[in-house]
mmCIF file of C-alpha atoms in Angstrom:
data_model
loop_
_atom_site.group_PDB
_atom_site.id
_atom_site.type_symbol
_atom_site.label_atom_id
_atom_site.label_comp_id
_atom_site.label_asym_id
_atom_site.label_seq_id
_atom_site.Cartn_x
_atom_site.Cartn_y
_atom_site.Cartn_z
ATOM 1 C CA MET A 1 42.470 140.449 117.133
ATOM 2 C CA SER A 2 39.719 137.969 116.287
ATOM 3 C CA VAL A 3 38.666 137.304 112.712
ATOM 4 C CA LEU A 4 35.897 139.656 111.568
ATOM 5 C CA VAL A 5 32.960 138.040 109.776
ATOM 6 C CA GLY A 6 31.585 139.776 106.700
ATOM 7 C CA ASP A 7 32.218 140.832 103.128
ATOM 8 C CA CYS A 8 35.804 142.093 103.022
ATOM 9 C CA ARG A 9 34.802 145.121 100.958
ATOM 10 C CA GLU A 10 32.341 146.271 103.610
ATOM 11 C CA VAL A 11 34.635 145.502 106.539
ATOM 12 C CA MET A 12 37.660 147.255 105.011
ATOM 13 C CA ARG A 13 35.569 150.389 104.466
ATOM 14 C CA THR A 14 35.436 150.721 108.272
ATOM 15 C CA MET A 15 39.250 150.700 108.512
ATOM 16 C CA ALA A 16 41.427 153.810 108.539
ATOM 17 C CA ASP A 17 43.594 154.888 105.601
ATOM 18 C CA ASN A 18 47.237 153.746 105.705
ATOM 19 C CA SER A 19 46.625 151.569 108.765
ATOM 20 C CA VAL A 20 48.237 148.195 107.903
ATOM 21 C CA ASP A 21 51.826 147.311 107.046
ATOM 22 C CA ALA A 22 51.286 144.296 104.779
ATOM 23 C CA ILE A 23 48.540 142.234 103.157
ATOM 24 C CA VAL A 24 49.059 138.490 102.756
ATOM 25 C CA THR A 25 46.031 136.636 101.419
ATOM 26 C CA ASP A 26 44.713 133.594 99.562
ATOM 27 C CA PRO A 27 41.598 134.813 97.707
ATOM 28 C CA PRO A 28 39.202 132.551 95.790
ATOM 29 C CA TYR A 29 40.643 131.282 92.519
ATOM 30 C CA GLU A 30 37.205 131.594 90.869
ATOM 31 C CA LEU A 31 37.213 127.978 89.682
ATOM 32 C CA GLY A 32 34.138 126.716 91.480
ATOM 33 C CA PHE A 33 36.544 124.461 93.368
ATOM 34 C CA MET A 34 34.874 121.386 94.878
ATOM 35 C CA GLY A 35 31.503 122.908 94.036
ATOM 36 C CA LYS A 36 32.032 125.701 96.572
ATOM 37 C CA SER A 37 29.845 128.713 95.801
ATOM 38 C CA TRP A 38 32.381 131.110 97.338
ATOM 39 C CA ASP A 39 34.911 130.132 94.674
ATOM 40 C CA SER A 40 32.854 131.380 91.754
ATOM 41 C CA THR A 41 31.587 134.858 92.682
ATOM 42 C CA GLY A 42 34.184 136.936 90.828
ATOM 43 C CA VAL A 43 35.214 138.744 94.028
ATOM 44 C CA ALA A 44 38.924 138.146 93.374
ATOM 45 C CA TYR A 45 38.591 140.043 90.097
ATOM 46 C CA ASP A 46 36.663 142.933 91.672
ATOM 47 C CA VAL A 47 38.857 146.039 91.479
ATOM 48 C CA THR A 48 37.020 147.582 94.448
ATOM 49 C CA VAL A 49 38.426 144.839 96.712
ATOM 50 C CA TRP A 50 41.964 145.761 95.823
ATOM 51 C CA GLN A 51 41.226 149.503 95.904
ATOM 52 C CA GLU A 52 40.204 149.081 99.539
ATOM 53 C CA CYS A 53 43.378 147.065 100.140
ATOM 54 C CA LEU A 54 45.378 149.879 98.555
ATOM 55 C CA ARG A 55 43.677 152.496 100.731
ATOM 56 C CA VAL A 56 44.251 150.762 104.072
ATOM 57 C CA LEU A 57 47.836 149.756 103.213
ATOM 58 C CA LYS A 58 50.613 152.183 104.096
ATOM 59 C CA PRO A 59 52.526 153.811 101.195
ATOM 60 C CA GLY A 60 55.197 151.375 100.036
ATOM 61 C CA GLY A 61 53.460 148.451 101.738
ATOM 62 C CA HIS A 62 53.415 145.083 99.983
ATOM 63 C CA LEU A 63 50.560 142.807 98.961
ATOM 64 C CA LEU A 64 51.010 139.060 98.414
ATOM 65 C CA ALA A 65 47.996 137.276 96.907
ATOM 66 C CA PHE A 66 47.780 133.649 95.756
ATOM 67 C CA GLY A 67 46.125 132.875 92.444
ATOM 68 C CA GLY A 68 45.095 129.859 90.396
ATOM 69 C CA SER A 69 47.319 128.778 87.526
ATOM 70 C CA ARG A 70 44.615 129.452 84.902
ATOM 71 C CA THR A 71 42.960 132.479 86.504
ATOM 72 C CA TYR A 72 46.014 134.298 87.890
ATOM 73 C CA HIS A 73 46.103 136.795 85.034
ATOM 74 C CA ARG A 74 42.692 138.224 85.894
ATOM 75 C CA LEU A 75 43.670 138.558 89.561
ATOM 76 C CA ALA A 76 46.908 140.362 88.685
ATOM 77 C CA VAL A 77 45.139 142.738 86.300
ATOM 78 C CA ALA A 78 42.532 143.642 88.940
ATOM 79 C CA ILE A 79 45.275 144.363 91.489
ATOM 80 C CA GLU A 80 47.187 146.487 88.988
ATOM 81 C CA ASP A 81 44.032 148.345 87.894
ATOM 82 C CA ALA A 82 43.397 149.211 91.549
ATOM 83 C CA GLY A 83 46.646 151.205 91.604
ATOM 84 C CA PHE A 84 49.212 148.688 92.830
ATOM 85 C CA GLN A 85 52.599 148.239 91.179
ATOM 86 C CA ILE A 86 53.238 144.609 90.235
ATOM 87 C CA ARG A 87 56.724 143.877 91.562
ATOM 88 C CA ASP A 88 57.146 140.155 90.930
ATOM 89 C CA GLN A 89 55.499 136.747 90.820
ATOM 90 C CA ILE A 90 56.423 134.131 93.426
ATOM 91 C CA MET A 91 55.881 130.504 92.428
ATOM 92 C CA TRP A 92 54.727 128.017 95.104
ATOM 93 C CA VAL A 93 55.493 124.486 93.867
ATOM 94 C CA TYR A 94 54.238 121.354 95.610
ATOM 95 C CA GLY A 95 53.779 117.637 95.069
ATOM 96 C CA SER A 96 50.504 117.051 96.914
ATOM 97 C CA GLY A 97 47.947 118.216 94.355
ATOM 98 C CA PHE A 98 45.050 115.979 93.313
ATOM 99 C CA PRO A 99 44.209 115.704 89.594
ATOM 100 C CA LYS A 100 40.748 117.186 89.079
ATOM 101 C CA SER A 101 40.195 115.563 85.717
ATOM 102 C CA LEU A 102 37.004 114.061 84.316
ATOM 103 C CA ASN A 103 37.610 110.534 83.038
ATOM 104 C CA VAL A 104 36.356 110.760 79.443
ATOM 105 C CA GLY A 105 36.370 106.999 79.017
ATOM 106 C CA LYS A 106 33.738 106.581 81.746
ATOM 107 C CA GLN A 107 31.223 108.859 80.046
ATOM 108 C CA ASP A 108 28.275 107.422 78.133
ATOM 109 C CA GLY A 109 29.290 106.288 74.664
ATOM 110 C CA CYS A 110 32.986 107.133 75.188
ATOM 111 C CA GLN A 111 34.399 103.662 75.768
ATOM 112 C CA ASP A 112 36.954 104.241 73.004
ATOM 113 C CA TRP A 113 38.387 107.214 74.953
ATOM 114 C CA GLN A 114 39.862 105.275 77.845
ATOM 115 C CA GLY A 115 42.952 107.044 79.192
ATOM 116 C CA TRP A 116 41.738 110.513 78.216
ATOM 117 C CA GLY A 117 40.929 113.250 80.739
ATOM 118 C CA THR A 118 40.287 116.988 80.932
ATOM 119 C CA ALA A 119 42.950 118.491 83.249
ATOM 120 C CA LEU A 120 46.546 118.211 84.418
ATOM 121 C CA LYS A 121 47.610 117.488 87.990
ATOM 122 C CA PRO A 122 48.033 120.814 89.840
ATOM 123 C CA ALA A 123 51.580 121.331 91.090
ATOM 124 C CA HIS A 124 52.064 125.096 91.406
ATOM 125 C CA GLU A 125 50.273 128.262 92.445
ATOM 126 C CA PRO A 126 51.503 131.744 91.477
ATOM 127 C CA ILE A 127 51.551 134.573 94.023
ATOM 128 C CA VAL A 128 51.158 138.213 93.002
ATOM 129 C CA MET A 129 53.765 140.403 94.668
ATOM 130 C CA ALA A 130 52.592 144.013 94.478
ATOM 131 C CA ARG A 131 53.432 147.282 96.226
ATOM 132 C CA LYS A 132 51.500 150.431 96.971
ATOM 133 C CA PRO A 133 53.285 153.368 95.273
ATOM 134 C CA LEU A 134 56.067 154.899 97.337
ATOM 135 C CA ASP A 135 55.925 158.245 99.078
ATOM 136 C CA GLY A 136 59.015 159.704 97.395
ATOM 137 C CA THR A 137 62.158 157.577 97.443
ATOM 138 C CA VAL A 138 62.509 154.194 99.094
ATOM 139 C CA ALA A 139 64.638 155.815 101.785
ATOM 140 C CA ASN A 140 62.020 158.499 102.469
ATOM 141 C CA ASN A 141 59.261 155.904 102.506
ATOM 142 C CA VAL A 142 60.886 153.542 104.999
ATOM 143 C CA LEU A 143 61.814 156.436 107.295
ATOM 144 C CA THR A 144 58.336 157.989 107.097
ATOM 145 C CA HIS A 145 56.052 154.943 107.005
ATOM 146 C CA GLY A 146 58.204 152.053 108.204
ATOM 147 C CA VAL A 147 57.598 149.970 105.067
ATOM 148 C CA GLY A 148 58.777 149.883 101.467
ATOM 149 C CA GLY A 149 61.443 147.182 101.414
ATOM 150 C CA ILE A 150 61.397 143.406 101.737
ATOM 151 C CA ASN A 151 63.150 141.486 104.488
ATOM 152 C CA ILE A 152 66.044 139.890 102.578
ATOM 153 C CA ASP A 153 68.186 138.811 105.530
ATOM 154 C CA GLY A 154 65.167 137.528 107.443
ATOM 155 C CA CYS A 155 64.228 135.260 104.539
ATOM 156 C CA ARG A 156 67.570 133.962 103.308
ATOM 157 C CA VAL A 157 67.640 130.348 102.185
ATOM 158 C CA GLY A 158 69.621 128.010 104.380
ATOM 159 C CA GLU A 159 72.233 129.152 106.836
ATOM 160 C CA GLY A 160 75.642 130.694 106.252
ATOM 161 C CA THR A 161 78.617 130.225 108.525
ATOM 162 C CA GLY A 162 78.302 133.735 109.932
ATOM 163 C CA GLU A 163 81.997 134.241 109.210
ATOM 164 C CA THR A 164 82.983 137.809 108.319
ATOM 165 C CA LYS A 165 86.104 138.518 106.309
ATOM 166 C CA THR A 166 87.627 141.265 104.203
ATOM 167 C CA VAL A 167 88.205 140.388 100.573
ATOM 168 C CA GLN A 168 89.721 142.226 97.626
ATOM 169 C CA TYR A 169 88.055 142.503 94.235
ATOM 170 C CA PRO A 170 89.410 144.102 91.069
ATOM 171 C CA ASP A 171 88.207 147.694 90.815
ATOM 172 C CA ILE A 172 86.013 147.475 87.724
ATOM 173 C CA ARG A 173 83.621 150.315 88.484
ATOM 174 C CA GLY A 174 85.077 152.758 85.975
ATOM 175 C CA ASN A 175 83.967 153.243 82.385
ATOM 176 C CA ASN A 176 86.972 151.263 81.171
ATOM 177 C CA TYR A 177 86.385 148.417 83.583
ATOM 178 C CA ASN A 178 87.780 145.721 81.310
ATOM 179 C CA ASN A 179 91.265 147.264 81.594
ATOM 180 C CA ALA A 180 91.014 148.835 85.041
ATOM 181 C CA SER A 181 93.715 148.178 87.592
ATOM 182 C CA GLY A 182 93.765 148.269 91.367
ATOM 183 C CA THR A 183 91.571 146.603 93.929
ATOM 184 C CA VAL A 184 88.728 147.479 96.277
ATOM 185 C CA GLU A 185 88.213 145.910 99.700
ATOM 186 C CA TYR A 186 84.796 144.686 100.848
ATOM 187 C CA THR A 187 83.663 143.113 104.088
ATOM 188 C CA VAL A 188 81.674 139.978 103.306
ATOM 189 C CA THR A 189 79.636 137.929 105.763
ATOM 190 C CA SER A 190 78.750 134.344 104.884
ATOM 191 C CA GLN A 191 74.949 134.236 105.069
ATOM 192 C CA GLY A 192 72.189 132.111 103.617
ATOM 193 C CA ARG A 193 71.385 132.411 99.955
ATOM 194 C CA PHE A 194 69.459 135.394 98.600
ATOM 195 C CA PRO A 195 65.699 134.621 98.588
ATOM 196 C CA ALA A 196 64.266 133.742 95.188
ATOM 197 C CA ASN A 197 60.807 134.064 93.636
ATOM 198 C CA PHE A 198 60.431 130.274 93.805
ATOM 199 C CA ILE A 199 59.353 128.263 96.877
ATOM 200 C CA HIS A 200 58.835 124.503 97.097
ATOM 201 C CA ASP A 201 57.521 121.962 99.590
ATOM 202 C CA GLY A 202 60.475 119.569 99.665
ATOM 203 C CA SER A 203 58.384 116.587 98.571
ATOM 204 C CA ASP A 204 60.075 113.753 96.703
ATOM 205 C CA GLU A 205 58.008 114.566 93.633
ATOM 206 C CA VAL A 206 59.359 118.127 93.553
ATOM 207 C CA LEU A 207 62.944 117.259 94.494
ATOM 208 C CA GLU A 208 63.127 114.878 91.530
ATOM 209 C CA LEU A 209 62.776 117.908 89.244
ATOM 210 C CA PHE A 210 66.142 119.281 90.336
ATOM 211 C CA PRO A 211 69.561 117.988 89.232
ATOM 212 C CA ASP A 212 72.425 117.483 91.626
ATOM 213 C CA SER A 213 74.908 120.353 91.557
ATOM 214 C CA LYS A 214 78.207 121.375 93.079
ATOM 215 C CA ALA A 215 78.704 124.345 95.399
ATOM 216 C CA GLY A 216 76.809 127.355 94.115
ATOM 217 C CA LYS A 217 78.399 130.722 93.327
ATOM 218 C CA PRO A 218 75.582 133.260 93.684
ATOM 219 C CA ARG A 219 75.968 136.870 92.663
ATOM 220 C CA ASP A 220 77.371 138.940 95.486
ATOM 221 C CA ASP A 221 74.725 141.221 97.008
ATOM 222 C CA ARG A 222 76.986 144.055 98.185
ATOM 223 C CA GLY A 223 74.694 146.538 96.463
ATOM 224 C CA THR A 224 77.619 148.570 95.074
ATOM 225 C CA GLY A 225 76.180 148.765 91.566
ATOM 226 C CA GLY A 226 79.406 147.342 90.146
ATOM 227 C CA ILE A 227 79.494 144.829 87.301
ATOM 228 C CA TRP A 228 80.792 141.432 88.415
ATOM 229 C CA SER A 229 81.312 138.499 86.142
ATOM 230 C CA GLU A 230 82.938 135.077 86.326
ATOM 231 C CA SER A 231 84.096 135.642 82.720
ATOM 232 C CA MET A 232 86.287 138.503 84.010
ATOM 233 C CA GLY A 233 87.784 136.254 86.640
ATOM 234 C CA VAL A 234 85.923 138.089 89.395
ATOM 235 C CA PRO A 235 84.534 136.001 92.269
ATOM 236 C CA CYS A 236 80.719 136.211 92.399
ATOM 237 C CA GLY A 237 80.203 136.299 96.131
ATOM 238 C CA PRO A 238 80.423 133.879 99.065
ATOM 239 C CA GLN A 239 81.260 130.267 98.405
ATOM 240 C CA TYR A 240 79.011 127.860 100.336
ATOM 241 C CA GLY A 241 81.065 124.715 99.871
ATOM 242 C CA ASP A 242 77.987 122.460 99.645
ATOM 243 C CA ASP A 243 76.597 120.178 97.000
ATOM 244 C CA GLY A 244 73.542 118.054 96.354
ATOM 245 C CA SER A 245 70.122 118.796 94.902
ATOM 246 C CA ALA A 246 69.764 122.249 93.373
ATOM 247 C CA ALA A 247 66.523 122.489 95.371
ATOM 248 C CA ARG A 248 68.678 123.825 98.226
ATOM 249 C CA PHE A 249 68.908 127.157 96.394
ATOM 250 C CA PHE A 250 65.230 127.801 97.144
ATOM 251 C CA TYR A 251 63.199 128.098 100.328
ATOM 252 C CA CYS A 252 61.496 124.869 101.364
ATOM 253 C CA ALA A 253 58.175 125.246 103.195
ATOM 254 C CA LYS A 254 57.169 121.853 104.585
ATOM 255 C CA ALA A 255 53.706 121.126 105.962
ATOM 256 C CA SER A 256 53.601 119.268 109.281
ATOM 257 C CA LYS A 257 50.991 116.576 109.850
ATOM 258 C CA LYS A 258 49.455 118.377 112.840
ATOM 259 C CA ASP A 259 49.532 121.835 111.237
ATOM 260 C CA ARG A 260 46.090 121.739 109.652
ATOM 261 C CA ASN A 261 44.081 120.687 112.712
ATOM 262 C CA GLU A 262 46.113 122.184 115.545
ATOM 263 C CA GLY A 263 43.861 123.953 118.066
ATOM 264 C CA LEU A 264 40.661 122.351 116.749
ATOM 265 C CA ASP A 265 40.013 119.717 119.427
ATOM 266 C CA GLY A 266 36.278 119.160 119.708
ATOM 267 C CA PHE A 267 35.438 120.509 116.249
ATOM 268 C CA ALA A 268 33.217 118.334 114.057
ATOM 269 C CA GLU A 269 35.150 116.467 111.387
ATOM 270 C CA LYS A 270 34.121 116.766 107.737
ATOM 271 C CA ARG A 271 35.602 116.290 104.292
ATOM 272 C CA PRO A 272 36.336 119.378 102.182
ATOM 273 C CA ASP A 273 33.940 117.989 99.568
ATOM 274 C CA GLU A 274 30.792 116.180 100.676
ATOM 275 C CA ARG A 275 29.269 115.780 97.176
ATOM 276 C CA THR A 276 27.816 112.361 96.430
ATOM 277 C CA THR A 277 27.548 112.627 92.642
ATOM 278 C CA THR A 278 30.108 114.195 90.345
ATOM 279 C CA GLY A 279 31.847 113.819 87.023
ATOM 280 C CA MET A 280 35.128 113.595 88.922
ATOM 281 C CA GLU A 281 36.172 111.581 91.971
ATOM 282 C CA THR A 282 35.159 113.139 95.293
ATOM 283 C CA PHE A 283 37.446 113.225 98.330
ATOM 284 C CA ASP A 284 35.358 110.345 99.704
ATOM 285 C CA GLU A 285 36.039 108.310 96.579
ATOM 286 C CA LYS A 286 39.730 109.174 96.801
ATOM 287 C CA GLY A 287 39.853 107.983 100.413
ATOM 288 C CA VAL A 288 40.558 111.377 101.984
ATOM 289 C CA ALA A 289 39.798 111.252 105.718
ATOM 290 C CA LYS A 290 37.455 113.662 107.474
ATOM 291 C CA GLN A 291 39.196 116.466 109.347
ATOM 292 C CA ALA A 292 38.310 119.198 111.835
ATOM 293 C CA ASN A 293 39.783 121.772 109.456
ATOM 294 C CA HIS A 294 37.763 120.888 106.386
ATOM 295 C CA HIS A 295 38.648 123.999 104.369
ATOM 296 C CA PRO A 296 39.749 122.723 100.943
ATOM 297 C CA THR A 297 42.668 125.122 100.348
ATOM 298 C CA VAL A 298 44.680 125.236 103.594
ATOM 299 C CA LYS A 299 48.246 126.537 103.138
ATOM 300 C CA PRO A 300 51.230 125.276 105.203
ATOM 301 C CA THR A 301 51.977 127.524 108.180
ATOM 302 C CA ASP A 302 55.700 127.473 107.361
ATOM 303 C CA LEU A 303 54.953 128.911 103.919
ATOM 304 C CA MET A 304 52.712 131.634 105.307
ATOM 305 C CA ARG A 305 55.224 132.536 108.050
ATOM 306 C CA TYR A 306 57.893 133.012 105.392
ATOM 307 C CA LEU A 307 55.629 135.216 103.268
ATOM 308 C CA CYS A 308 54.513 137.336 106.240
ATOM 309 C CA ARG A 309 58.119 137.759 107.350
ATOM 310 C CA LEU A 310 59.210 138.721 103.834
ATOM 311 C CA VAL A 311 56.980 141.802 103.586
ATOM 312 C CA THR A 312 56.148 142.844 107.162
ATOM 313 C CA PRO A 313 58.354 145.028 109.401
ATOM 314 C CA PRO A 314 58.962 143.999 113.047
ATOM 315 C CA ASN A 315 55.815 144.427 115.176
ATOM 316 C CA GLY A 316 53.868 145.244 112.004
ATOM 317 C CA ILE A 317 50.188 144.671 111.193
ATOM 318 C CA VAL A 318 49.218 141.975 108.668
ATOM 319 C CA LEU A 319 45.789 142.028 107.001
ATOM 320 C CA ASP A 320 44.144 139.052 105.296
ATOM 321 C CA PRO A 321 40.800 139.977 103.690
ATOM 322 C CA PHE A 322 40.174 136.331 102.682
ATOM 323 C CA THR A 323 41.094 134.552 105.916
ATOM 324 C CA GLY A 324 39.530 131.145 105.260
ATOM 325 C CA SER A 325 40.671 128.747 107.984
ATOM 326 C CA GLY A 326 43.275 131.189 109.294
ATOM 327 C CA SER A 327 46.626 130.022 107.933
ATOM 328 C CA THR A 328 47.871 133.610 107.489
ATOM 329 C CA GLY A 329 46.618 134.583 110.958
ATOM 330 C CA LYS A 330 48.315 131.613 112.610
ATOM 331 C CA ALA A 331 51.542 132.384 110.763
ATOM 332 C CA ALA A 332 51.471 136.124 111.543
ATOM 333 C CA THR A 333 50.844 135.400 115.217
ATOM 334 C CA LEU A 334 53.774 132.980 115.417
ATOM 335 C CA GLU A 335 55.984 135.647 113.794
ATOM 336 C CA GLY A 336 54.992 138.241 116.432
ATOM 337 C CA PHE A 337 52.860 140.403 114.120
ATOM 338 C CA THR A 338 49.437 141.864 114.833
ATOM 339 C CA PHE A 339 46.815 140.215 112.635
ATOM 340 C CA ILE A 340 43.544 141.487 111.191
ATOM 341 C CA GLY A 341 41.446 138.842 109.448
ATOM 342 C CA ILE A 342 38.201 139.030 107.490
ATOM 343 C CA GLU A 343 36.165 135.963 106.508
ATOM 344 C CA GLN A 344 32.711 135.871 104.939
ATOM 345 C CA LEU A 345 31.681 132.445 106.251
ATOM 346 C CA ALA A 346 31.205 132.138 110.023
ATOM 347 C CA GLU A 347 31.999 128.407 109.915
ATOM 348 C CA TYR A 348 35.518 129.065 108.616
ATOM 349 C CA ALA A 349 35.991 132.112 110.873
ATOM 350 C CA GLU A 350 35.372 129.894 113.909
ATOM 351 C CA ILE A 351 38.079 127.497 112.733
ATOM 352 C CA ALA A 352 40.447 130.401 112.034
ATOM 353 C CA ASN A 353 39.944 131.937 115.470
ATOM 354 C CA ALA A 354 40.667 128.617 117.178
ATOM 355 C CA ARG A 355 43.868 128.082 115.167
ATOM 356 C CA ILE A 356 45.081 131.634 115.874
ATOM 357 C CA LYS A 357 44.264 131.275 119.572
ATOM 358 C CA ALA A 358 46.286 128.056 119.722
ATOM 359 C CA ALA A 359 49.251 129.864 118.091
ATOM 360 C CA LYS A 360 49.251 132.421 120.910
ATOM 361 C CA LEU A 361 49.696 129.756 123.606
#
């Protein structure tokens, strides 16, 4: 489906109740970013936006919405006030952010304030993970509506050996588990690590934050409800036998060089910020090249594919009410999902449609 142009509130009102499986979106952060008028309207805090999202989403369906580090709280409150259940916060950490800090020392009369600024370098963006209330139990919901869970195995971190073996654990499920005797057999398959609520871009700047570590011993995810502890001498799940940076415990979403402009041959090239006067350095002053995809907040396709896959069932429908340049649509298409996009600005919708079309080829 092509990207629909218009105010997402008006467009969603034309959609049927319970008609989409997942919503993955990157709404405005309401910071007035790069002087863009669309980033300071308050729409991300408008409860009616998220009420429409709630209405069109199937019971038990998940919503993932990016937020700004200093405005995230207002976004999360609006989503919760609309009727969603806040399930978690995913942290997207990257090393490519530009400091957007005014140089105090360059202001009139402030020569003694050299080295002082007004903001930190951005290096993370939080993602609201919310769910529409279930229709009964999780089991009833997934059987009735086809949604309600998250795709753990489809989003595991790294690769396991695939080896399956039967192992014995002490039977500690009773009330007196510290003194229990006997063993219980479980079939364990070596898979990738359980997905975490932390994602990074693999840049050198981010990797330097992590220490080197020996082979990890993650908690076993058999789902038995038993209590397992290394202090009791009980193995805590599959042993991976690897070592290196602890960054390997978390999903790494790298951005390719061609990702941003793929499918945009013939489009006019611009900079995200064409301002000529500012209290901060412009992209021109920073030496940022003009690009066909000049949207200032493009997300890596690998990241958006992972997020779509995490919350969308096979052959499901993904909605993005703030499509921008189409990163979610491109990702959903590559994952085999049906995509519905809404974008207020025709200029960005044209870019999004071209990127999604290229993903279908």
